[in-house]
Tab-separated table of C-alpha atoms in Angstrom:
chain	number	residue	atom	x	y	z
A	115	MET	CA	-0.037	-0.016	0.024
A	116	HIS	CA	1.086	3.531	-0.669
A	117	LEU	CA	0.887	6.679	1.492
A	118	GLU	CA	2.398	10.115	1.255
A	119	ILE	CA	4.931	10.668	3.977
A	120	LEU	CA	7.547	13.300	5.032
A	121	ARG	CA	11.093	12.185	4.698
A	122	MET	CA	13.887	14.074	6.605
A	123	ARG	CA	17.310	13.584	5.514
A	124	GLU	CA	20.481	15.555	6.485
A	125	GLY	CA	18.062	18.428	7.616
A	126	ARG	CA	16.059	18.390	4.402
A	127	ARG	CA	12.342	17.801	4.256
A	128	GLU	CA	10.847	15.977	1.286
A	129	ARG	CA	7.339	14.793	0.655
A	130	ILE	CA	7.512	11.223	-0.905
A	131	THR	CA	5.138	8.312	-1.608
A	132	ASP	CA	6.215	5.513	0.429
A	133	SER	CA	5.381	1.791	0.099
A	134	LEU	CA	4.210	0.055	3.252
A	135	THR	CA	3.482	-3.508	4.129
A	136	GLU	CA	0.100	-4.584	5.091
A	137	GLU	CA	-0.996	-6.575	8.140
A	138	GLY	CA	-4.315	-8.411	8.797
A	139	THR	CA	-5.730	-10.750	11.363
A	140	PHE	CA	-7.101	-14.162	10.198
A	141	THR	CA	-8.931	-16.517	12.564
A	142	ILE	CA	-8.696	-20.315	11.725
A	143	TYR	CA	-11.556	-22.565	12.588
A	144	VAL	CA	-11.319	-26.360	12.461
A	145	GLY	CA	-14.821	-27.700	12.458
A	146	ASP	CA	-16.491	-25.593	15.129
A	147	VAL	CA	-13.378	-24.938	17.104
A	148	GLU	CA	-11.876	-21.547	16.975
A	149	LEU	CA	-8.199	-22.599	16.784
A	150	VAL	CA	-6.173	-19.311	16.604
A	151	SER	CA	-6.232	-15.726	15.362
A	152	MET	CA	-2.986	-14.639	13.828
A	153	LEU	CA	-1.562	-11.308	12.754
A	154	CYS	CA	-0.108	-11.847	9.315
A	155	THR	CA	0.558	-10.559	5.785
A	156	PRO	CA	-2.901	-11.163	4.309
A	157	ARG	CA	-1.476	-13.349	1.292
A	158	ASP	CA	-1.068	-17.042	0.815
A	159	ILE	CA	-3.665	-17.686	3.504
A	160	LYS	CA	-4.205	-21.217	2.281
A	161	GLU	CA	-0.528	-22.063	2.714
A	162	LEU	CA	-0.395	-20.421	6.038
A	163	SER	CA	-3.368	-22.213	7.475
A	164	VAL	CA	-2.242	-25.690	6.184
A	165	GLY	CA	1.328	-25.068	7.409
A	166	PHE	CA	0.079	-23.940	10.827
A	167	LEU	CA	-2.121	-26.925	11.288
A	168	PHE	CA	0.882	-29.136	10.381
A	169	SER	CA	3.348	-27.362	12.609
A	170	SER	CA	0.874	-27.562	15.543
A	171	GLY	CA	0.486	-31.259	15.217
A	172	ILE	CA	-3.140	-31.294	14.139
A	173	ILE	CA	-2.529	-32.777	10.730
A	174	ASP	CA	0.306	-34.983	9.323
A	175	SER	CA	-0.522	-34.442	5.628
A	176	PHE	CA	-2.494	-32.190	3.274
A	177	SER	CA	-4.725	-35.124	2.382
A	178	GLU	CA	-6.356	-34.947	5.906
A	179	ILE	CA	-7.994	-31.606	4.927
A	180	GLN	CA	-11.290	-32.019	3.218
A	181	GLU	CA	-12.149	-28.297	2.890
A	182	ASN	CA	-10.284	-25.190	3.345
A	183	VAL	CA	-12.634	-22.267	2.855
A	184	ILE	CA	-10.904	-18.803	3.106
A	185	ASN	CA	-13.236	-15.854	3.553
A	186	GLU	CA	-11.177	-12.670	2.957
A	187	LYS	CA	-14.118	-10.469	3.911
A	188	SER	CA	-14.739	-11.955	7.408
A	189	SER	CA	-10.916	-12.617	7.692
A	190	THR	CA	-11.590	-16.311	8.564
A	191	VAL	CA	-10.468	-19.705	7.522
A	192	HIS	CA	-12.756	-22.579	7.955
A	193	ILE	CA	-11.244	-26.025	7.768
A	194	GLU	CA	-12.927	-29.399	7.675
A	195	LEU	CA	-10.859	-32.528	8.357
A	196	ARG	CA	-11.551	-35.897	6.571
A	197	ASN	CA	-11.664	-37.646	9.999
A	198	PRO	CA	-12.733	-34.990	12.508
A	199	ARG	CA	-11.136	-35.485	15.915
A	200	MET	CA	-10.915	-33.769	19.365
A	201	ILE	CA	-8.505	-30.877	19.004
A	202	TYR	CA	-6.385	-30.235	21.904
A	203	THR	CA	-6.300	-26.502	22.727
A	204	PRO	CA	-4.358	-25.525	25.726
A	205	GLY	CA	-5.545	-22.823	28.249
A	206	CYS	CA	-7.061	-19.645	27.043
A	207	GLY	CA	-4.639	-17.251	25.678
A	208	LYS	CA	-1.760	-19.656	25.512
A	209	GLY	CA	-1.832	-20.045	21.792
A	210	VAL	CA	-1.720	-23.395	20.064
A	211	MET	CA	1.244	-25.405	20.826
A	212	LEU	CA	2.846	-28.488	19.237
A	213	ASP	CA	0.902	-31.460	20.753
A	214	THR	CA	4.195	-33.431	20.514
A	215	LYS	CA	6.809	-32.809	23.176
A	216	VAL	CA	10.228	-32.060	21.837
A	217	GLU	CA	11.815	-34.848	23.930
A	218	SER	CA	9.653	-37.362	22.145
A	219	ILE	CA	10.617	-36.282	18.605
A	220	GLU	CA	13.102	-38.498	16.992
A	221	LYS	CA	16.662	-37.270	16.063
A	222	ILE	CA	17.121	-36.273	12.443
A	223	GLU	CA	19.048	-39.035	10.743
A	224	SER	CA	19.527	-37.250	7.295
A	225	LYS	CA	22.959	-37.974	5.471
A	226	MET	CA	22.632	-34.743	3.564
A	227	LYS	CA	25.930	-33.096	2.504
A	228	ILE	CA	26.146	-29.621	1.179
A	229	PRO	CA	29.074	-27.385	0.297
A	230	ALA	CA	29.406	-24.154	2.526
A	231	GLN	CA	29.861	-22.160	-0.776
A	232	ARG	CA	26.520	-23.394	-1.881
A	233	ILE	CA	24.776	-22.271	1.224
A	234	LEU	CA	26.079	-18.831	0.882
A	235	SER	CA	25.051	-18.612	-2.834
A	236	LEU	CA	21.608	-19.895	-1.955
A	237	VAL	CA	21.298	-17.245	0.708
A	238	ALA	CA	22.434	-14.512	-1.709
A	239	GLU	CA	19.768	-15.781	-4.245
A	240	PHE	CA	16.997	-15.901	-1.481
A	241	GLN	CA	17.922	-12.408	-0.268
A	242	GLY	CA	17.793	-11.116	-3.918
A	243	GLN	CA	14.217	-12.510	-4.198
A	244	SER	CA	12.488	-10.781	-1.314
A	245	ILE	CA	10.462	-8.167	-3.345
A	246	GLU	CA	8.306	-7.035	-0.482
A	247	PHE	CA	11.326	-6.399	1.832
A	248	LYS	CA	12.993	-4.262	-0.819
A	249	LYS	CA	9.767	-2.196	-1.109
A	250	THR	CA	8.891	-1.774	2.435
A	251	GLY	CA	11.946	-2.570	4.512
A	252	SER	CA	9.713	-4.784	6.594
A	253	VAL	CA	8.632	-8.374	6.407
A	254	HIS	CA	10.339	-11.636	6.937
A	255	SER	CA	10.903	-14.249	4.321
A	256	ALA	CA	11.580	-18.009	4.394
A	257	CYS	CA	12.342	-20.582	1.643
A	258	PHE	CA	13.023	-24.198	0.902
A	259	SER	CA	15.904	-25.368	-1.279
A	260	ASP	CA	16.825	-28.745	-2.340
A	261	GLY	CA	20.507	-27.586	-2.284
A	262	GLU	CA	20.416	-26.767	-5.969
A	263	ARG	CA	17.806	-24.080	-6.250
A	264	ILE	CA	15.113	-22.359	-4.373
A	265	LEU	CA	11.816	-24.203	-4.669
A	266	VAL	CA	9.289	-22.424	-2.395
A	267	SER	CA	9.587	-18.811	-1.060
A	268	LYS	CA	7.214	-16.833	1.047
A	269	GLU	CA	6.976	-13.566	2.977
A	270	ASP	CA	5.191	-12.352	6.062
A	271	ILE	CA	5.474	-9.668	8.731
A	272	GLY	CA	5.793	-12.697	11.244
A	273	ARG	CA	8.850	-14.826	11.147
A	274	GLN	CA	6.856	-17.964	12.077
A	275	ASN	CA	4.167	-17.296	9.648
A	276	ALA	CA	6.662	-17.080	6.710
A	277	ILE	CA	7.741	-20.525	7.704
A	278	ASP	CA	4.329	-21.953	8.146
A	279	LYS	CA	3.578	-20.656	4.683
A	280	ILE	CA	6.541	-22.492	2.989
A	281	ILE	CA	5.573	-25.664	5.053
A	282	GLY	CA	1.990	-25.304	3.884
A	283	GLU	CA	3.047	-25.012	0.239
A	284	ALA	CA	5.375	-27.931	0.422
A	285	LEU	CA	2.634	-30.008	1.826
A	286	ILE	CA	0.096	-28.935	-0.794
A	287	ASN	CA	2.660	-29.665	-3.593
A	288	ASP	CA	3.797	-32.936	-1.880
A	289	LEU	CA	7.562	-31.825	-1.604
A	290	ASN	CA	9.745	-33.976	0.596
A	291	MET	CA	10.816	-31.616	3.418
A	292	GLU	CA	13.304	-34.237	4.602
A	293	LYS	CA	15.377	-33.259	1.719
A	294	MET	CA	15.075	-29.567	2.118
A	295	ILE	CA	17.243	-26.712	3.552
A	296	LEU	CA	15.146	-24.191	5.237
A	297	ILE	CA	16.396	-20.549	4.856
A	298	THR	CA	15.018	-17.786	6.950
A	299	SER	CA	15.702	-14.093	7.314
A	300	GLY	CA	14.658	-14.135	10.947
A	301	ARG	CA	16.080	-15.086	14.216
A	302	VAL	CA	15.872	-18.736	15.177
A	303	SER	CA	14.060	-19.270	18.526
A	304	THR	CA	12.868	-22.639	19.896
A	305	GLU	CA	9.426	-22.172	18.004
A	306	ILE	CA	11.191	-22.237	14.705
A	307	VAL	CA	13.233	-25.334	15.526
A	308	HIS	CA	10.060	-27.084	16.641
A	309	LYS	CA	8.388	-26.374	13.299
A	310	ALA	CA	11.547	-27.628	11.513
A	311	LEU	CA	11.692	-30.783	13.541
A	312	ARG	CA	8.000	-31.437	12.894
A	313	ALA	CA	8.768	-31.175	9.225
A	314	ARG	CA	12.038	-33.320	9.533
A	315	ILE	CA	14.162	-30.610	7.984
A	316	PRO	CA	17.886	-31.365	8.332
A	317	VAL	CA	19.359	-27.944	7.818
A	318	ILE	CA	18.270	-24.556	9.117
A	319	VAL	CA	20.061	-21.474	7.789
A	320	SER	CA	19.266	-17.912	9.089
A	321	ARG	CA	20.639	-14.521	8.141
A	322	SER	CA	20.223	-13.610	11.780
A	323	ALA	CA	21.117	-15.031	15.260
A	324	PRO	CA	19.705	-18.143	17.040
A	325	THR	CA	18.986	-18.373	20.688
A	326	PHE	CA	20.862	-20.500	23.245
A	327	GLN	CA	17.889	-22.841	23.659
A	328	ALA	CA	17.526	-23.265	19.959
A	329	VAL	CA	21.023	-24.274	19.536
A	330	LYS	CA	20.602	-26.760	22.419
A	331	ILE	CA	17.740	-28.413	20.743
A	332	CYS	CA	19.409	-28.554	17.424
A	333	ARG	CA	22.358	-30.258	18.933
A	334	GLU	CA	20.245	-32.962	20.793
A	335	LYS	CA	18.169	-33.664	17.572
A	336	ASN	CA	20.953	-33.494	15.090
A	337	VAL	CA	19.607	-30.706	13.160
A	338	THR	CA	22.275	-28.544	11.373
A	339	LEU	CA	21.844	-24.974	12.496
A	340	ILE	CA	23.633	-22.061	10.739
A	341	GLY	CA	23.384	-18.401	11.693
A	342	PHE	CA	24.624	-15.039	10.410
A	343	ALA	CA	24.847	-16.385	6.891
A	344	ARG	CA	25.755	-13.101	4.987
A	345	GLY	CA	28.226	-12.377	2.221
A	346	LYS	CA	31.178	-14.718	2.761
A	347	ARG	CA	30.527	-15.787	6.366
A	348	MET	CA	28.396	-17.892	8.451
A	349	ASN	CA	28.367	-19.506	12.002
A	350	LEU	CA	27.716	-23.277	12.343
A	351	TYR	CA	26.098	-23.982	15.721
A	352	SER	CA	25.265	-27.756	15.356
A	353	SER	CA	25.726	-30.917	13.263
A	354	GLU	CA	28.441	-29.282	11.200
A	355	GLU	CA	29.275	-32.590	9.432
A	356	ARG	CA	26.683	-31.887	6.880
A	357	ILE	CA	28.459	-28.799	5.730
A	358	VAL	CA	31.540	-29.840	3.599
B	293	MET	CA	25.206	-17.794	27.627
B	294	HIS	CA	28.421	-19.122	25.766
B	295	LEU	CA	28.972	-21.929	23.412
B	296	GLU	CA	31.755	-23.149	21.334
B	297	ILE	CA	30.785	-22.857	17.674
B	298	LEU	CA	32.441	-23.065	14.255
B	299	ARG	CA	32.760	-19.762	12.331
B	300	MET	CA	33.381	-19.965	8.545
B	301	ARG	CA	34.642	-16.678	6.947
B	302	GLU	CA	36.201	-16.364	3.514
B	303	GLY	CA	36.702	-20.156	3.366
B	304	ARG	CA	38.533	-20.385	6.681
B	305	ARG	CA	37.140	-22.503	9.628
B	306	GLU	CA	37.706	-21.228	13.014
B	307	ARG	CA	36.428	-22.459	16.515
B	308	ILE	CA	35.189	-19.617	18.580
B	309	THR	CA	33.318	-19.046	21.864
B	310	ASP	CA	30.005	-17.217	20.923
B	311	SER	CA	27.554	-15.508	23.180
B	312	LEU	CA	23.893	-16.226	22.650
B	313	THR	CA	20.859	-14.744	23.953
B	314	GLU	CA	18.433	-16.825	26.126
B	315	GLU	CA	14.742	-17.529	25.874
B	316	GLY	CA	12.267	-18.823	28.292
B	317	THR	CA	8.579	-19.228	28.741
B	318	PHE	CA	6.780	-17.534	31.589
B	319	THR	CA	3.172	-18.212	32.356
B	320	ILE	CA	1.155	-15.349	34.043
B	321	TYR	CA	-1.670	-16.265	36.357
B	322	VAL	CA	-4.134	-13.587	37.626
B	323	GLY	CA	-5.676	-15.182	40.793
B	324	ASP	CA	-6.706	-18.615	39.481
B	325	VAL	CA	-6.864	-17.632	35.847
B	326	GLU	CA	-4.106	-18.775	33.590
B	327	LEU	CA	-3.720	-15.483	31.545
B	328	VAL	CA	-0.965	-16.151	29.036
B	329	SER	CA	2.277	-17.957	28.406
B	330	MET	CA	4.976	-15.828	26.787
B	331	LEU	CA	8.292	-16.610	25.177
B	332	CYS	CA	10.605	-14.013	26.408
B	333	THR	CA	14.066	-13.032	27.609
B	334	PRO	CA	13.905	-14.292	31.271
B	335	ARG	CA	14.883	-11.037	32.840
B	336	ASP	CA	12.738	-8.053	34.202
B	337	ILE	CA	9.840	-10.518	34.657
B	338	LYS	CA	8.039	-8.225	37.010
B	339	GLU	CA	8.240	-5.352	34.627
B	340	LEU	CA	7.020	-7.596	31.871
B	341	SER	CA	4.058	-8.848	33.698
B	342	VAL	CA	2.908	-5.412	35.046
B	343	GLY	CA	3.367	-4.001	31.534
B	344	PHE	CA	1.525	-6.855	29.930
B	345	LEU	CA	-1.441	-6.585	32.373
B	346	PHE	CA	-1.612	-2.918	31.581
B	347	SER	CA	-1.339	-3.278	27.845
B	348	SER	CA	-3.941	-5.846	27.845
B	349	GLY	CA	-6.422	-3.434	29.831
B	350	ILE	CA	-6.497	-5.568	32.956
B	351	ILE	CA	-5.091	-3.070	35.251
B	352	ASP	CA	-4.903	0.814	34.837
B	353	SER	CA	-2.090	1.463	37.474
B	354	PHE	CA	0.491	-0.524	39.359
B	355	SER	CA	-1.408	0.097	42.599
B	356	GLU	CA	-4.003	-2.272	41.587
B	357	ILE	CA	-1.558	-5.173	41.999
B	358	GLN	CA	-1.470	-6.549	45.501
B	359	GLU	CA	0.939	-9.219	45.064
B	360	ASN	CA	3.297	-10.162	42.201
B	361	VAL	CA	4.973	-13.389	42.916
B	362	ILE	CA	7.696	-14.546	40.406
B	363	ASN	CA	8.808	-18.202	40.537
B	364	GLU	CA	11.801	-18.651	38.340
B	365	LYS	CA	11.896	-22.375	38.860
B	366	SER	CA	8.339	-23.015	37.757
B	367	SER	CA	8.539	-20.108	35.247
B	368	THR	CA	5.344	-18.664	36.572
B	369	VAL	CA	4.126	-15.261	37.758
B	370	HIS	CA	1.177	-15.253	40.263
B	371	ILE	CA	-0.517	-11.932	40.493
B	372	GLU	CA	-3.291	-10.970	42.828
B	373	LEU	CA	-5.303	-7.817	42.293
B	374	ARG	CA	-6.530	-5.532	45.143
B	375	ASN	CA	-9.956	-5.737	43.691
B	376	PRO	CA	-10.267	-9.180	41.978
B	377	ARG	CA	-12.632	-9.077	38.967
B	378	MET	CA	-13.776	-11.160	36.146
B	379	ILE	CA	-11.157	-11.275	33.557
B	380	TYR	CA	-12.138	-11.357	30.097
B	381	THR	CA	-10.049	-13.931	28.139
B	382	PRO	CA	-11.107	-14.409	24.493
B	383	GLY	CA	-11.411	-17.795	22.731
B	384	CYS	CA	-8.592	-20.438	23.315
B	385	GLY	CA	-5.469	-19.802	21.458
B	386	LYS	CA	-6.296	-16.124	20.782
B	387	GLY	CA	-4.044	-14.620	23.063
B	388	VAL	CA	-5.125	-11.845	25.418
B	389	MET	CA	-6.384	-8.758	23.557
B	390	LEU	CA	-6.910	-5.147	24.589
B	391	ASP	CA	-10.269	-5.184	26.133
B	392	THR	CA	-10.821	-1.743	24.783
B	393	LYS	CA	-11.558	-1.314	21.156
B	394	VAL	CA	-9.249	1.006	19.308
B	395	GLU	CA	-12.140	2.974	18.014
B	396	SER	CA	-13.229	3.942	21.482
B	397	ILE	CA	-9.720	5.170	22.447
B	398	GLU	CA	-9.594	8.923	22.542
B	399	LYS	CA	-7.192	10.863	20.300
B	400	ILE	CA	-3.856	11.936	21.823
B	401	GLU	CA	-4.002	15.710	22.523
B	402	SER	CA	-0.498	16.133	23.649
B	403	LYS	CA	1.114	19.445	22.538
B	404	MET	CA	4.657	18.001	22.828
B	405	LYS	CA	7.250	19.552	20.610
B	406	ILE	CA	10.689	18.034	19.936
B	407	PRO	CA	13.394	19.020	17.478
B	408	ALA	CA	14.080	16.373	14.623
B	409	GLN	CA	17.911	16.584	15.553
B	410	ARG	CA	17.069	15.685	19.212
B	411	ILE	CA	15.151	12.506	18.018
B	412	LEU	CA	18.047	11.345	16.098
B	413	SER	CA	20.656	11.932	18.860
B	414	LEU	CA	18.313	9.966	21.348
B	415	VAL	CA	18.197	7.118	18.759
B	416	ALA	CA	21.921	7.116	18.492
B	417	GLU	CA	22.203	7.017	22.217
B	418	PHE	CA	19.517	4.326	22.515
B	419	GLN	CA	21.370	2.247	20.006
B	420	GLY	CA	24.691	2.590	21.826
B	421	GLN	CA	22.956	1.279	24.955
B	422	SER	CA	21.944	-2.090	23.772
B	423	ILE	CA	24.562	-4.324	25.396
B	424	GLU	CA	22.845	-7.668	24.625
B	425	PHE	CA	22.271	-6.801	21.093
B	426	LYS	CA	25.981	-6.093	20.731
B	427	LYS	CA	26.886	-9.414	22.257
B	428	THR	CA	24.435	-11.671	20.583
B	429	GLY	CA	23.219	-9.837	17.514
B	430	SER	CA	19.747	-10.764	18.535
B	431	VAL	CA	17.067	-9.094	20.824
B	432	HIS	CA	14.922	-6.141	20.536
B	433	SER	CA	15.193	-3.124	22.750
B	434	ALA	CA	12.791	-0.287	23.705
B	435	CYS	CA	13.104	2.776	25.775
B	436	PHE	CA	11.319	5.951	27.075
B	437	SER	CA	12.795	9.302	26.813
B	438	ASP	CA	11.440	12.597	28.123
B	439	GLY	CA	12.952	14.339	25.046
B	440	GLU	CA	16.113	15.185	27.045
B	441	ARG	CA	17.595	11.739	28.029
B	442	ILE	CA	16.800	8.067	28.128
B	443	LEU	CA	14.916	7.219	31.388
B	444	VAL	CA	13.966	3.611	31.099
B	445	SER	CA	15.566	0.968	28.628
B	446	LYS	CA	14.817	-2.782	28.360
B	447	GLU	CA	15.637	-5.629	25.984
B	448	ASP	CA	13.906	-8.895	25.041
B	449	ILE	CA	13.832	-11.450	22.255
B	450	GLY	CA	10.234	-10.165	21.552
B	451	ARG	CA	9.591	-6.793	20.099
B	452	GLN	CA	6.311	-6.502	22.178
B	453	ASN	CA	7.769	-7.771	25.343
B	454	ALA	CA	10.557	-5.173	25.302
B	455	ILE	CA	7.827	-2.499	25.147
B	456	ASP	CA	5.649	-4.181	27.892
B	457	LYS	CA	8.911	-4.237	30.030
B	458	ILE	CA	9.387	-0.371	29.800
B	459	ILE	CA	5.650	0.229	30.338
B	460	GLY	CA	5.924	-1.962	33.398
B	461	GLU	CA	8.851	-0.048	34.721
B	462	ALA	CA	7.221	3.239	34.022
B	463	LEU	CA	4.064	2.223	35.981
B	464	ILE	CA	6.163	0.755	39.002
B	465	ASN	CA	8.170	4.022	39.083
B	466	ASP	CA	5.066	6.189	38.414
B	467	LEU	CA	6.522	7.924	35.318
B	468	ASN	CA	4.103	9.890	33.367
B	469	MET	CA	3.931	8.212	30.051
B	470	GLU	CA	1.935	10.952	28.486
B	471	LYS	CA	5.216	12.990	28.319
B	472	MET	CA	7.388	10.303	26.955
B	473	ILE	CA	8.734	9.407	23.512
B	474	LEU	CA	8.667	5.544	22.826
B	475	ILE	CA	11.877	4.389	21.031
B	476	THR	CA	11.936	0.931	19.627
B	477	SER	CA	14.333	-1.215	17.614
B	478	GLY	CA	11.486	-3.160	16.018
B	479	ARG	CA	8.941	-2.873	13.416
B	480	VAL	CA	5.740	-0.952	14.294
B	481	SER	CA	2.558	-3.112	13.861
B	482	THR	CA	-0.914	-2.442	15.050
B	483	GLU	CA	-0.133	-4.264	18.420
B	484	ILE	CA	2.639	-1.834	19.169
B	485	VAL	CA	0.509	1.144	18.442
B	486	HIS	CA	-2.272	-0.274	20.705
B	487	LYS	CA	0.149	-0.552	23.614
B	488	ALA	CA	1.352	3.137	22.960
B	489	LEU	CA	-2.254	4.299	22.803
B	490	ARG	CA	-3.166	2.542	26.015
B	491	ALA	CA	-0.220	4.374	27.602
B	492	ARG	CA	-1.142	7.603	25.941
B	493	ILE	CA	2.298	7.982	24.454
B	494	PRO	CA	2.311	10.900	21.862
B	495	VAL	CA	5.513	9.926	19.886
B	496	ILE	CA	6.619	6.592	18.660
B	497	VAL	CA	10.131	6.407	17.058
B	498	SER	CA	11.337	3.184	15.315
B	499	ARG	CA	14.618	2.285	13.768
B	500	SER	CA	12.617	-0.019	11.490
B	501	ALA	CA	9.454	0.063	9.387
B	502	PRO	CA	5.784	0.521	10.256
B	503	THR	CA	2.967	-1.370	8.610
B	504	PHE	CA	0.287	0.447	6.620
B	505	GLN	CA	-2.403	-0.332	9.279
B	506	ALA	CA	-0.119	1.055	12.105
B	507	VAL	CA	0.268	4.355	10.300
B	508	LYS	CA	-3.596	4.475	9.631
B	509	ILE	CA	-4.360	4.167	13.382
B	510	CYS	CA	-1.555	6.648	14.309
B	511	ARG	CA	-3.161	9.196	11.789
B	512	GLU	CA	-6.579	8.719	13.225
B	513	LYS	CA	-5.404	8.991	16.914
B	514	ASN	CA	-2.934	11.771	16.464
B	515	VAL	CA	0.125	9.846	17.402
B	516	THR	CA	3.345	10.963	15.824
B	517	LEU	CA	4.963	7.877	14.198
B	518	ILE	CA	8.598	8.025	12.934
B	519	GLY	CA	10.255	5.178	11.145
B	520	PHE	CA	13.707	4.310	9.819
B	521	ALA	CA	15.280	6.712	12.280
B	522	ARG	CA	19.003	5.943	11.627
B	523	GLY	CA	22.035	8.186	11.310
B	524	LYS	CA	20.846	11.587	9.711
B	525	ARG	CA	17.474	10.460	8.386
B	526	MET	CA	13.881	9.385	9.383
B	527	ASN	CA	10.519	9.099	7.954
B	528	LEU	CA	7.592	10.860	9.509
B	529	TYR	CA	4.289	9.045	8.894
B	530	SER	CA	1.800	11.001	11.050
B	531	SER	CA	1.214	13.974	13.258
B	532	GLU	CA	4.353	15.598	12.099
B	533	GLU	CA	3.628	18.931	13.688
B	534	ARG	CA	5.178	17.604	16.866
B	535	ILE	CA	8.640	17.406	15.154
B	536	VAL	CA	10.123	20.776	14.802
């Protein structure tokens, strides 16, 4: 969206037309249950809702969804599952959490190998693709790569939403996420690692920093975690044997 | 926290000890009601919980809190109010929202004036203060300034938490937020504007971008919103007459 604003630079004042990113709130219903309201970039809502249901442990595959009705006007998504089940929602206001405890998630066994230089060139390509970021200086982006090229790429004002969107698209198009590298513009906190583990992704690459707890889980679960991947440098926090 | 990691730079591999930011989850109870679980930097939990209750419209002043018992071990905060009341929590998983609709919040009438140059020097000072960011490359920070100096400054892995922490400290120390400038490292989305409106803050300054919807509310409610305040430049999105 465009707005006229006032830019001040080196003491000069200038009226310019600026491009701003949009935000919206979407509420996801599964059957009759109001699952969650999320603040997001109001695009790719189908991918977002499918990815969110998967990340939250409510579905294991896209085929479990019978209907996914998006109503932009009322900002709602109504999802019907093929086999309706009880949905576990924790206490009010807690948000929906993974229904699987991290401790019970199996270690990642992937034998993937990828050259360090390839990671850096994928990050450079990824960065070059973020159109919305270039326009507005806002939004996060996330993509999947098979180590050769970027296959799925999405943007959102929320770090986590961008990742749910690419997971959603991977599920819809039946991509094998066990063979994917996840690249994200945002910081890597435990929530991001949980989503990646749920999707069995062996390598997470971020342009930004991870938290201590995120690194700890990646070391336990044999996920390769790379941070500050920019230009000609990156930090390897865990399972570095996949990077050759 | 410190961890040994592998740094790759220009093709060289180097083992270094890196500093990483921590994250934790705290659950806030008000009386018997489980209000919210928040992922946060586990510091300044008293300020965070007081600020969160205020931002959510549950309290109007610090004096309404009778007890605020923080249990680091169980990661909980138990709050007792002087006058216990029904607490409105919306549907499960929705998070706690402001119980006041934005439409019903009155316009900000503040006659505050502040020179553009002063804003930029405060932002430079604010940026120089973020110790955790310098160490870890992560975390957001937020501060209040009276236009002369920085009075309250906090950090958190969450944009919103950093702001709730300074609001909490302002309430505890009885600072008049109507005379404060809010400076934040993070993007300004509607949630941030809601918190500022609730605290009657006339000027929001961000080093980053606002969303279209955030600008719209600021224009309606006469909040001065400044973005991309860095070095010698900034963008004025609304109520620019306060900046002289």
